[in-house]
PDB file of C-alpha atoms and ligand atoms in Angstrom:
ATOM      1  CA  UNK A   1    -116.430 -18.174 108.409  1.00 96.00           C
ATOM      2  CA  UNK A   2    -112.412 -19.735 107.973  1.00 98.00           C
ATOM      3  CA  UNK A   3    -111.732 -22.630 105.898  1.00 98.00           C
ATOM      4  CA  UNK A   4    -108.583 -23.848 105.635  1.00 98.00           C
ATOM      5  CA  UNK A   5    -107.812 -25.623 102.104  1.00 98.00           C
ATOM      6  CA  UNK A   6    -104.858 -29.194 102.846  1.00 98.00           C
ATOM      7  CA  UNK A   7    -104.223 -28.844  98.685  1.00 99.00           C
ATOM      8  CA  UNK A   8    -102.610 -32.774  97.531  1.00 98.00           C
ATOM      9  CA  UNK A   9    -100.433 -32.635 100.920  1.00 98.00           C
ATOM     10  CA  UNK A  10     -99.340 -36.919  99.727  1.00 98.00           C
ATOM     11  CA  UNK A  11     -96.504 -38.474  99.682  1.00 98.00           C
ATOM     12  CA  UNK A  12     -95.689 -38.876  96.017  1.00 98.00           C
ATOM     13  CA  UNK A  13     -94.864 -34.748  96.630  1.00 98.00           C
ATOM     14  CA  UNK A  14     -92.874 -35.358  99.545  1.00 98.00           C
ATOM     15  CA  UNK A  15     -88.698 -35.705  99.053  1.00 98.00           C
ATOM     16  CA  UNK A  16     -88.672 -39.489  98.312  1.00 97.00           C
ATOM     17  CA  UNK A  17     -92.152 -39.766  96.258  1.00 98.00           C
ATOM     18  CA  UNK A  18     -92.008 -39.387  92.436  1.00 98.00           C
ATOM     19  CA  UNK A  19     -93.190 -36.043  92.252  1.00 98.00           C
ATOM     20  CA  UNK A  20     -91.207 -34.486  94.633  1.00 98.00           C
ATOM     21  CA  UNK A  21     -91.408 -31.262  95.161  1.00 98.00           C
ATOM     22  CA  UNK A  22     -88.298 -29.718  96.689  1.00 97.00           C
ATOM     23  CA  UNK A  23     -88.658 -29.645 100.961  1.00 97.00           C
ATOM     24  CA  UNK A  24     -92.161 -30.361  99.902  1.00 98.00           C
ATOM     25  CA  UNK A  25     -92.587 -31.839 104.151  1.00 98.00           C
ATOM     26  CA  UNK A  26     -91.950 -28.314 105.639  1.00 98.00           C
ATOM     27  CA  UNK A  27     -96.128 -27.769 104.999  1.00 98.00           C
ATOM     28  CA  UNK A  28     -96.710 -30.204 107.338  1.00 98.00           C
ATOM     29  CA  UNK A  29     -95.850 -29.032 110.681  1.00 98.00           C
ATOM     30  CA  UNK A  30     -97.506 -25.173 109.976  1.00 97.00           C
ATOM     31  CA  UNK A  31    -100.189 -27.191 107.677  1.00 98.00           C
ATOM     32  CA  UNK A  32    -101.340 -28.838 110.993  1.00 98.00           C
ATOM     33  CA  UNK A  33    -101.241 -25.573 112.801  1.00 97.00           C
ATOM     34  CA  UNK A  34    -103.240 -23.835 111.313  1.00 97.00           C
ATOM     35  CA  UNK A  35    -105.985 -25.900 111.822  1.00 97.00           C
ATOM     36  CA  UNK A  36    -106.528 -25.375 115.202  1.00 96.00           C
ATOM     37  CA  UNK A  37    -107.051 -21.553 114.056  1.00 96.00           C
ATOM     38  CA  UNK A  38    -109.478 -21.904 111.233  1.00 97.00           C
ATOM     39  CA  UNK A  39    -113.634 -23.253 111.728  1.00 98.00           C
ATOM     40  CA  UNK A  40    -113.595 -25.226 109.163  1.00 98.00           C
ATOM     41  CA  UNK A  41    -110.225 -27.959 107.073  1.00 98.00           C
ATOM     42  CA  UNK A  42    -111.328 -29.874 104.134  1.00 98.00           C
ATOM     43  CA  UNK A  43    -108.318 -30.881 101.402  1.00 98.00           C
ATOM     44  CA  UNK A  44    -107.268 -32.114  97.875  1.00 98.00           C
ATOM     45  CA  UNK A  45    -106.072 -35.643  96.694  1.00 98.00           C
ATOM     46  CA  UNK A  46    -104.762 -35.952  93.342  1.00 98.00           C
ATOM     47  CA  UNK A  47    -106.145 -39.399  91.683  1.00 98.00           C
ATOM     48  CA  UNK A  48    -104.995 -40.786  88.601  1.00 98.00           C
ATOM     49  CA  UNK A  49    -106.241 -43.376  87.012  1.00 98.00           C
ATOM     50  CA  UNK A  50    -103.143 -45.617  85.699  1.00 98.00           C
ATOM     51  CA  UNK A  51    -102.187 -44.451  82.568  1.00 98.00           C
ATOM     52  CA  UNK A  52    -103.154 -40.787  82.786  1.00 98.00           C
ATOM     53  CA  UNK A  53    -102.441 -38.480  80.120  1.00 97.00           C
ATOM     54  CA  UNK A  54    -101.074 -35.656  82.028  1.00 98.00           C
ATOM     55  CA  UNK A  55     -98.594 -38.301  82.190  1.00 98.00           C
ATOM     56  CA  UNK A  56     -95.047 -38.729  79.733  1.00 98.00           C
ATOM     57  CA  UNK A  57     -95.295 -43.150  79.860  1.00 98.00           C
ATOM     58  CA  UNK A  58     -98.845 -42.475  78.613  1.00 97.00           C
ATOM     59  CA  UNK A  59     -96.780 -40.590  75.078  1.00 97.00           C
ATOM     60  CA  UNK A  60     -94.651 -43.230  73.674  1.00 96.00           C
ATOM     61  CA  UNK A  61     -91.082 -40.815  73.141  1.00 96.00           C
ATOM     62  CA  UNK A  62     -92.495 -37.922  75.144  1.00 97.00           C
ATOM     63  CA  UNK A  63     -90.210 -37.083  78.822  1.00 97.00           C
ATOM     64  CA  UNK A  64     -90.944 -35.662  81.896  1.00 97.00           C
ATOM     65  CA  UNK A  65     -91.112 -31.981  81.719  1.00 96.00           C
ATOM     66  CA  UNK A  66     -91.844 -31.518  78.330  1.00 97.00           C
ATOM     67  CA  UNK A  67     -94.830 -29.934  76.560  1.00 96.00           C
ATOM     68  CA  UNK A  68     -97.866 -31.100  74.496  1.00 95.00           C
ATOM     69  CA  UNK A  69    -101.778 -30.282  73.799  1.00 94.00           C
ATOM     70  CA  UNK A  70    -104.630 -32.081  76.347  1.00 92.00           C
ATOM     71  CA  UNK A  71    -108.088 -31.489  75.997  1.00 87.00           C
ATOM     72  CA  UNK A  72    -107.052 -28.763  74.277  1.00 92.00           C
ATOM     73  CA  UNK A  73    -104.687 -26.780  76.785  1.00 93.00           C
ATOM     74  CA  UNK A  74    -100.463 -26.904  76.946  1.00 95.00           C
ATOM     75  CA  UNK A  75     -99.924 -29.254  79.798  1.00 96.00           C
ATOM     76  CA  UNK A  76     -96.317 -30.264  81.094  1.00 97.00           C
ATOM     77  CA  UNK A  77     -96.185 -34.011  81.130  1.00 98.00           C
ATOM     78  CA  UNK A  78     -95.007 -35.195  85.120  1.00 98.00           C
ATOM     79  CA  UNK A  79     -93.825 -38.461  86.029  1.00 98.00           C
ATOM     80  CA  UNK A  80     -96.976 -41.546  87.200  1.00 98.00           C
ATOM     81  CA  UNK A  81     -97.444 -39.825  89.672  1.00 98.00           C
ATOM     82  CA  UNK A  82    -100.909 -40.158  92.847  1.00 98.00           C
ATOM     83  CA  UNK A  83    -102.285 -43.127  90.944  1.00 98.00           C
ATOM     84  CA  UNK A  84    -105.121 -44.077  92.787  1.00 98.00           C
ATOM     85  CA  UNK A  85    -105.046 -46.630  95.424  1.00 98.00           C
ATOM     86  CA  UNK A  86    -101.308 -46.239  95.659  1.00 98.00           C
ATOM     87  CA  UNK A  87     -98.747 -45.221  98.445  1.00 98.00           C
ATOM     88  CA  UNK A  88     -97.764 -41.887  96.791  1.00 98.00           C
ATOM     89  CA  UNK A  89    -101.417 -40.837  96.871  1.00 98.00           C
ATOM     90  CA  UNK A  90    -101.728 -40.557 100.821  1.00 98.00           C
ATOM     91  CA  UNK A  91    -102.398 -38.366 102.245  1.00 98.00           C
ATOM     92  CA  UNK A  92     -99.339 -37.545 104.498  1.00 98.00           C
ATOM     93  CA  UNK A  93     -99.022 -39.607 107.493  1.00 98.00           C
ATOM     94  CA  UNK A  94     -97.789 -36.864 109.451  1.00 98.00           C
ATOM     95  CA  UNK A  95    -100.389 -34.710 108.586  1.00 98.00           C
ATOM     96  CA  UNK A  96    -103.578 -34.648 110.665  1.00 98.00           C
ATOM     97  CA  UNK A  97    -106.323 -35.597 109.481  1.00 98.00           C
ATOM     98  CA  UNK A  98    -108.473 -35.525 112.599  1.00 98.00           C
ATOM     99  CA  UNK A  99    -110.842 -32.530 111.685  1.00 98.00           C
ATOM    100  CA  UNK A 100    -111.225 -33.104 108.289  1.00 98.00           C
ATOM    101  CA  UNK A 101    -114.497 -33.041 107.632  1.00 98.00           C
ATOM    102  CA  UNK A 102    -114.056 -33.830 103.379  1.00 98.00           C
ATOM    103  CA  UNK A 103    -110.880 -34.515 100.565  1.00 98.00           C
ATOM    104  CA  UNK A 104    -111.446 -33.895  96.947  1.00 98.00           C
ATOM    105  CA  UNK A 105    -110.196 -36.262  94.588  1.00 98.00           C
ATOM    106  CA  UNK A 106    -109.539 -34.382  91.790  1.00 97.00           C
ATOM    107  CA  UNK A 107    -107.750 -35.699  88.215  1.00 97.00           C
ATOM    108  CA  UNK A 108    -109.377 -38.173  87.958  1.00 97.00           C
ATOM    109  CA  UNK A 109    -110.573 -37.779  83.477  1.00 95.00           C
ATOM    110  CA  UNK A 110    -107.655 -39.564  82.273  1.00 96.00           C
ATOM    111  CA  UNK A 111    -108.304 -36.676  79.395  1.00 95.00           C
ATOM    112  CA  UNK A 112    -107.149 -33.698  81.631  1.00 96.00           C
ATOM    113  CA  UNK A 113    -105.339 -32.112  84.070  1.00 96.00           C
ATOM    114  CA  UNK A 114    -106.649 -30.845  87.100  1.00 97.00           C
ATOM    115  CA  UNK A 115    -104.817 -28.140  89.880  1.00 97.00           C
ATOM    116  CA  UNK A 116    -107.818 -26.674  91.132  1.00 98.00           C
ATOM    117  CA  UNK A 117    -109.166 -28.133  93.550  1.00 98.00           C
ATOM    118  CA  UNK A 118    -112.137 -26.672  92.358  1.00 98.00           C
ATOM    119  CA  UNK A 119    -111.683 -27.931  88.416  1.00 96.00           C
ATOM    120  CA  UNK A 120    -110.508 -30.065  86.275  1.00 93.00           C
ATOM    121  CA  UNK A 121    -108.010 -27.379  84.204  1.00 91.00           C
ATOM    122  CA  UNK A 122    -110.834 -27.507  81.199  1.00 89.00           C
ATOM    123  CA  UNK A 123    -113.551 -25.884  82.878  1.00 85.00           C
ATOM    124  CA  UNK A 124    -115.622 -29.343  82.288  1.00 84.00           C
ATOM    125  CA  UNK A 125    -116.494 -30.192  85.883  1.00 91.00           C
ATOM    126  CA  UNK A 126    -116.090 -29.078  89.529  1.00 95.00           C
ATOM    127  CA  UNK A 127    -115.226 -31.486  92.259  1.00 97.00           C
ATOM    128  CA  UNK A 128    -118.203 -30.447  94.958  1.00 97.00           C
ATOM    129  CA  UNK A 129    -115.367 -28.329  96.659  1.00 98.00           C
ATOM    130  CA  UNK A 130    -116.697 -24.966  96.419  1.00 98.00           C
ATOM    131  CA  UNK A 131    -120.281 -26.109  97.027  1.00 98.00           C
ATOM    132  CA  UNK A 132    -119.614 -27.501 100.051  1.00 98.00           C
ATOM    133  CA  UNK A 133    -117.876 -24.665 100.990  1.00 98.00           C
ATOM    134  CA  UNK A 134    -121.079 -22.087  99.877  1.00 98.00           C
ATOM    135  CA  UNK A 135    -122.883 -24.351 102.040  1.00 98.00           C
ATOM    136  CA  UNK A 136    -121.006 -24.594 105.494  1.00 98.00           C
ATOM    137  CA  UNK A 137    -121.035 -20.852 105.012  1.00 98.00           C
ATOM    138  CA  UNK A 138    -116.877 -20.115 104.711  1.00 98.00           C
ATOM    139  CA  UNK A 139    -115.997 -16.935 103.566  1.00 96.00           C
ATOM    140  CA  UNK A 140    -111.957 -17.058 104.490  1.00 98.00           C
ATOM    141  CA  UNK A 141    -110.656 -19.285 102.664  1.00 98.00           C
ATOM    142  CA  UNK A 142    -107.244 -20.296 103.411  1.00 98.00           C
ATOM    143  CA  UNK A 143    -105.250 -22.664 101.236  1.00 98.00           C
ATOM    144  CA  UNK A 144    -101.746 -24.287 101.434  1.00 98.00           C
ATOM    145  CA  UNK A 145    -100.369 -27.036 101.246  1.00 98.00           C
ATOM    146  CA  UNK A 146     -97.601 -28.656  97.256  1.00 98.00           C
ATOM    147  CA  UNK A 147     -97.481 -27.435  95.171  1.00 98.00           C
ATOM    148  CA  UNK A 148     -97.640 -23.793  95.128  1.00 98.00           C
ATOM    149  CA  UNK A 149     -97.032 -23.217  91.458  1.00 98.00           C
ATOM    150  CA  UNK A 150     -99.113 -25.171  90.187  1.00 98.00           C
ATOM    151  CA  UNK A 151    -102.434 -27.072  92.718  1.00 98.00           C
ATOM    152  CA  UNK A 152    -101.715 -23.998  95.140  1.00 98.00           C
ATOM    153  CA  UNK A 153    -101.940 -21.371  93.124  1.00 98.00           C
ATOM    154  CA  UNK A 154    -104.781 -22.773  90.918  1.00 98.00           C
ATOM    155  CA  UNK A 155    -106.799 -23.845  94.089  1.00 98.00           C
ATOM    156  CA  UNK A 156    -106.170 -19.956  95.332  1.00 98.00           C
ATOM    157  CA  UNK A 157    -106.788 -17.893  91.995  1.00 98.00           C
ATOM    158  CA  UNK A 158    -110.577 -19.439  91.192  1.00 97.00           C
ATOM    159  CA  UNK A 159    -111.328 -19.075  95.225  1.00 98.00           C
ATOM    160  CA  UNK A 160    -110.554 -15.574  93.608  1.00 97.00           C
ATOM    161  CA  UNK A 161    -112.499 -16.066  90.446  1.00 96.00           C
ATOM    162  CA  UNK A 162    -115.831 -17.383  92.714  1.00 97.00           C
ATOM    163  CA  UNK A 163    -116.065 -14.741  94.461  1.00 97.00           C
ATOM    164  CA  UNK A 164    -114.824 -15.741  98.563  1.00 97.00           C
ATOM    165  CA  UNK A 165    -115.276 -12.977 100.579  1.00 93.00           C
ATOM    166  CA  UNK A 166    -110.910 -13.422 101.845  1.00 98.00           C
ATOM    167  CA  UNK A 167    -109.024 -15.787 100.090  1.00 98.00           C
ATOM    168  CA  UNK A 168    -105.402 -16.205 101.376  1.00 98.00           C
ATOM    169  CA  UNK A 169    -101.958 -18.348 100.875  1.00 98.00           C
ATOM    170  CA  UNK A 170    -100.133 -18.736 103.654  1.00 98.00           C
ATOM    171  CA  UNK A 171     -96.159 -18.329 102.468  1.00 97.00           C
ATOM    172  CA  UNK A 172     -94.221 -21.043 104.542  1.00 96.00           C
ATOM    173  CA  UNK A 173     -97.496 -23.822 105.261  1.00 98.00           C
ATOM    174  CA  UNK A 174     -96.930 -24.176 100.687  1.00 98.00           C
ATOM    175  CA  UNK A 175     -93.700 -25.523  98.928  1.00 98.00           C
ATOM    176  CA  UNK A 176     -92.949 -25.376  94.675  1.00 98.00           C
ATOM    177  CA  UNK A 177     -92.184 -27.577  92.462  1.00 98.00           C
ATOM    178  CA  UNK A 178     -89.912 -24.547  90.447  1.00 97.00           C
ATOM    179  CA  UNK A 179     -89.202 -26.679  86.736  1.00 95.00           C
ATOM    180  CA  UNK A 180     -87.680 -22.818  86.634  1.00 95.00           C
ATOM    181  CA  UNK A 181     -86.026 -21.219  89.610  1.00 96.00           C
ATOM    182  CA  UNK A 182     -88.688 -18.605  89.578  1.00 97.00           C
ATOM    183  CA  UNK A 183     -91.433 -20.557  89.173  1.00 98.00           C
ATOM    184  CA  UNK A 184     -92.225 -20.765  92.750  1.00 97.00           C
ATOM    185  CA  UNK A 185     -92.326 -16.171  93.247  1.00 98.00           C
ATOM    186  CA  UNK A 186     -93.946 -15.542  89.647  1.00 98.00           C
ATOM    187  CA  UNK A 187     -96.805 -17.513  91.592  1.00 98.00           C
ATOM    188  CA  UNK A 188     -97.101 -15.304  94.274  1.00 98.00           C
ATOM    189  CA  UNK A 189     -96.809 -12.259  92.562  1.00 98.00           C
ATOM    190  CA  UNK A 190     -99.953 -13.500  89.919  1.00 98.00           C
ATOM    191  CA  UNK A 191    -101.637 -14.427  93.194  1.00 98.00           C
ATOM    192  CA  UNK A 192    -100.907 -10.913  95.075  1.00 98.00           C
ATOM    193  CA  UNK A 193    -102.447  -9.247  91.467  1.00 98.00           C
ATOM    194  CA  UNK A 194    -105.195 -11.620  91.938  1.00 98.00           C
ATOM    195  CA  UNK A 195    -106.726 -10.160  95.126  1.00 98.00           C
ATOM    196  CA  UNK A 196    -104.887 -13.018  96.434  1.00 98.00           C
ATOM    197  CA  UNK A 197    -103.550 -12.184 100.066  1.00 98.00           C
ATOM    198  CA  UNK A 198    -100.085 -13.806 100.664  1.00 98.00           C
ATOM    199  CA  UNK A 199     -99.315 -14.162 104.303  1.00 97.00           C
ATOM    200  CA  UNK A 200     -97.117 -15.535 107.300  1.00 94.00           C
ATOM    201  CA  UNK A 201     -98.725 -17.936 110.136  1.00 92.00           C
ATOM    202  CA  UNK A 202     -97.942 -14.997 111.840  1.00 93.00           C
ATOM    203  CA  UNK A 203     -99.292 -12.160 109.974  1.00 93.00           C
ATOM    204  CA  UNK A 204    -102.154 -14.742 109.475  1.00 90.00           C
ATOM    205  CA  UNK A 205    -103.365 -15.233 113.020  1.00 89.00           C
ATOM    206  CA  UNK A 206    -101.443 -11.987 114.389  1.00 80.00           C
TER     207      UNK A 206
HETATM  208  C1  LIG B   1     -99.738 -31.033  90.924  1.00 55.33           C
HETATM  209  C2  LIG B   1     -98.111 -31.553  89.263  1.00 55.33           C
HETATM  210  C3  LIG B   1     -99.570 -32.404  88.405  1.00 55.33           C
HETATM  211  C4  LIG B   1     -99.415 -30.547  92.625  1.00 55.33           C
HETATM  212  C5  LIG B   1    -100.269 -32.485  91.206  1.00 55.33           C
HETATM  213  O1  LIG B   1    -100.119 -30.800  93.707  1.00 55.33           O
HETATM  214  O2  LIG B   1     -98.941 -29.017  92.777  1.00 55.33           O
HETATM  215  N1  LIG B   1     -99.089 -30.592  90.217  1.00 55.33           N
HETATM  216  N2  LIG B   1     -99.691 -32.544  89.565  1.00 55.33           N
HETATM  217 ZN1  LIG B   2    -100.921 -34.784  89.124  1.00 55.33          ZN
END
C-alpha cells in the first residue's frame, strides 16, 4: 500500500511567494502525475499564526536568514510566510487535490517551528499523520514537495524513524531553498544515509 505525502506545496513557497523556493513550481507536474500511481494521497500545509516565532519580524532587530534559539532549539529566521488563512498559505492552484484525502497542518504553535509533517521540531505534538498512514495500512511512503532541505527532509527522516517499511523521496518532485549552495545535495545525502530511497519518478514507477 503506497501513500504519497505532498509536502507544503503552497503559494508562499512558489516563485513570487513570501519564501520563494527557487524553481519551486517545478514540483507540481510530477507531484500530480505521481498521485495516479499511489493508493493514498495526503498533504501537509505550513500553517503559522501571525507573529510566529520562526518569523524574523517577531524578533526586533533580527533579519531573515539569521539564527536564534526557539523552544531550546537552533532556529533559522524566515520572512513571514504561510500565515493561517492567507493566500500564501493556500495550496498551489495547479496542484491536483482531487485525490488528497487529508491535509495535516503544522507550525501552528507560535513558540516552536515544525519542519516535519509528523511532529513539531521539539516533538511535543504529533500532527496525526503517522496515525492516519498506519490506520490506512500504508507501508510504502513517497515524499515530495517543498523544500528538499527543510520540510521534505524532516518528513522523510521522521518516516524512517517511525518505522515505515519503505520511504522514498522523488528528486524531481522536490525543490530546495539552498540558503547555502550545496544544502540540497547535503539533504539528499543525509536522507540516503538514513535509508531513504532517493529516486526519479521513472525509477520509482519502473
Ligand atoms: C519550510 C522553512 C520554513 C518548508 C517551512 O516547507 O520547507 N521551510 N517553513
Ligand atoms: Zn514555516
